[in-house]
Short mmCIF file of C-alpha atoms in Angstrom, two decimals:
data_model
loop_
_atom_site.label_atom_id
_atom_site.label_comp_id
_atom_site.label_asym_id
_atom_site.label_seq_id
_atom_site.Cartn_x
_atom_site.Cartn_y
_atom_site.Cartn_z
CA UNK B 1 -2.37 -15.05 10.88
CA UNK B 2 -1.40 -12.35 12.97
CA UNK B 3 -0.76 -8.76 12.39
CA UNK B 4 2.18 -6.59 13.44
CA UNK B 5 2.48 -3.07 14.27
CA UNK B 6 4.43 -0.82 11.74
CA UNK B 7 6.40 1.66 12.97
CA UNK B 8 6.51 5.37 11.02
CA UNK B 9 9.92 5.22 9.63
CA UNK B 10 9.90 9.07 7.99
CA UNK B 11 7.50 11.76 7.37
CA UNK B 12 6.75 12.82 3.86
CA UNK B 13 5.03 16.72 2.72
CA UNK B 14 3.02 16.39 -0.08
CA UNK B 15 0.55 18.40 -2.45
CA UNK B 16 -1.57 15.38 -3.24
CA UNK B 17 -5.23 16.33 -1.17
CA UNK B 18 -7.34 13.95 0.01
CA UNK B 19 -9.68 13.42 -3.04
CA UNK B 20 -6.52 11.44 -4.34
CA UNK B 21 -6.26 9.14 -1.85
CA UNK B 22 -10.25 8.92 -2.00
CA UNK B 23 -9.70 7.85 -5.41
CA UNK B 24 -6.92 5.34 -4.74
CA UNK B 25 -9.10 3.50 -2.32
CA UNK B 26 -11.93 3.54 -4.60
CA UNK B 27 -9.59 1.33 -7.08
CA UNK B 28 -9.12 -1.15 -4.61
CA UNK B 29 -12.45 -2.35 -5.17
CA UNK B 30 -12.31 -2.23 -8.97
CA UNK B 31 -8.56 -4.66 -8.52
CA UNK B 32 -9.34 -7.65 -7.33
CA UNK B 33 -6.35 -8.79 -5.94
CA UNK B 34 -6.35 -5.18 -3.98
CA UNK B 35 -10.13 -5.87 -2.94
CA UNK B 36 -9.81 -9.30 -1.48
CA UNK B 37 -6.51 -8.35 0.59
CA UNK B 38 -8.15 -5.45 1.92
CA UNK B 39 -11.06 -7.44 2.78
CA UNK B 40 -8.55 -9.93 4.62
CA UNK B 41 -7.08 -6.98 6.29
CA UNK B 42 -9.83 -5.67 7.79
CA UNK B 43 -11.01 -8.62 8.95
CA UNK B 44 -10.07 -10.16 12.61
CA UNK B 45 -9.97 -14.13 11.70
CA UNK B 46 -8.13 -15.50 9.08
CA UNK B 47 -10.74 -16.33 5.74
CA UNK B 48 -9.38 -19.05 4.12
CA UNK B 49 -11.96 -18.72 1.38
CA UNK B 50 -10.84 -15.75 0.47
CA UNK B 51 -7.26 -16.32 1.05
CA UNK B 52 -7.89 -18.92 -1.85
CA UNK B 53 -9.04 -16.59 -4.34
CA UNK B 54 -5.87 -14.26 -3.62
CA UNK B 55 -2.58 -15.22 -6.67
CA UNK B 56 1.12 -15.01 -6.25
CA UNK B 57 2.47 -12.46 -5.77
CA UNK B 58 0.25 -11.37 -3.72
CA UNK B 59 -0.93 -14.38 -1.87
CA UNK B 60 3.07 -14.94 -1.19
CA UNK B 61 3.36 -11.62 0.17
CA UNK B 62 0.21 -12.03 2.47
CA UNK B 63 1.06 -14.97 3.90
CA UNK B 64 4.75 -12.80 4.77
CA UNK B 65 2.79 -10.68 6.49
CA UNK B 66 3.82 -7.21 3.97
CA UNK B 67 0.31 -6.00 3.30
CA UNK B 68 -1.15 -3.98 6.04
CA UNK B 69 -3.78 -0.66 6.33
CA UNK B 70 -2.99 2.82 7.27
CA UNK B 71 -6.46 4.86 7.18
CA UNK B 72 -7.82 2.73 4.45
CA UNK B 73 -5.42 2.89 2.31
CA UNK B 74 -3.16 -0.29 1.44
CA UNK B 75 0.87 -0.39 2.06
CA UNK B 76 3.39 -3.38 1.00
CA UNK B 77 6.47 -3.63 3.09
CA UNK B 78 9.97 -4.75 1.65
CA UNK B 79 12.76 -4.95 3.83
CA UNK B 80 13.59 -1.66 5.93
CA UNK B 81 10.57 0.58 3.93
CA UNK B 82 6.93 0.50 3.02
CA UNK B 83 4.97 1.85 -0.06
CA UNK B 84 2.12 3.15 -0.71
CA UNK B 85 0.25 -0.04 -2.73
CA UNK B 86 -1.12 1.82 -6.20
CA UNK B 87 -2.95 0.01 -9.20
CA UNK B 88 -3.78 2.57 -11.58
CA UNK B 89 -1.57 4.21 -14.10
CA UNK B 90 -2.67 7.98 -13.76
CA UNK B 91 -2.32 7.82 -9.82
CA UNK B 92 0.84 5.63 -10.25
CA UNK B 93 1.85 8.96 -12.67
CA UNK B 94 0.14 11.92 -10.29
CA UNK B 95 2.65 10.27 -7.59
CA UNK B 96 5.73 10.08 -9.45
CA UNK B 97 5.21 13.74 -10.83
CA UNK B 98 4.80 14.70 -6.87
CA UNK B 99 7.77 13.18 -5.70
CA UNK B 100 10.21 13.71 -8.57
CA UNK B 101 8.79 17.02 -10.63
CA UNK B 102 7.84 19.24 -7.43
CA UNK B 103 10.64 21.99 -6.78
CA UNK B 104 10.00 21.92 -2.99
CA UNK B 105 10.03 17.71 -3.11
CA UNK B 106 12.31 15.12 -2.99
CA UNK B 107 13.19 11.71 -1.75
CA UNK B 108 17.08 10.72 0.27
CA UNK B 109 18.31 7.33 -1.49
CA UNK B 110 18.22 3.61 0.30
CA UNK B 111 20.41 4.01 3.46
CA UNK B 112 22.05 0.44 3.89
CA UNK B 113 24.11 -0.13 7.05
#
């Protein structure tokens, strides 16, 4: 299964340092569903052993090709955008405090054509 570049759509400031995203990686290995795609990810041949082991949703989106890796770190893609893919609660929180509570931050809505 091949893999496609993804272009940069936007540019985002942020407080978050890099001990955060440290710590998001590290909880890839703790999710399984997050370990075994980044496993497949990394890898240059298709597995199909361990595309067996991965469950829907996630095998679905997989096989769409929406999963890729940006400096270790694990993205989804839906339609025109791509997120940051994040399993625990207190990062999922630390994130939405960044983008929503921060004076200096904010985010433009969905821009459909």
């Amino acid at each position: 299964m091949g893999h496609t570049e993804t272009p940069i759509l936007g540019i985002h400031s942020s407080r978050l340092h890099n001990e955060f995203f440290s710590a998001v990686m590290k909880t890839y290995a703790i999710h399984k569903q997050c370990g075994i795609l980044f496993q497949l990810l990394q890898q240059k041949y298709r597995s199909p052993e361990l595309e067996s082991q991965l469950e829907d949703p996630w095998l679905r989106d997989y096989k769409d090709n929406k999963f890729f890796l940006i400096d270790g770190l694990l993205y989804n893609k839906e339609k025109n955008t791509s997120a940051l893919t994040v399993v625990d609660r207190d990062h999922i929180s630390l994130i939405l405090q960044e983008c929503h509570d921060c004076p200096y931050m904010g985010h433009i809505g969905e821009w459909e054509q």
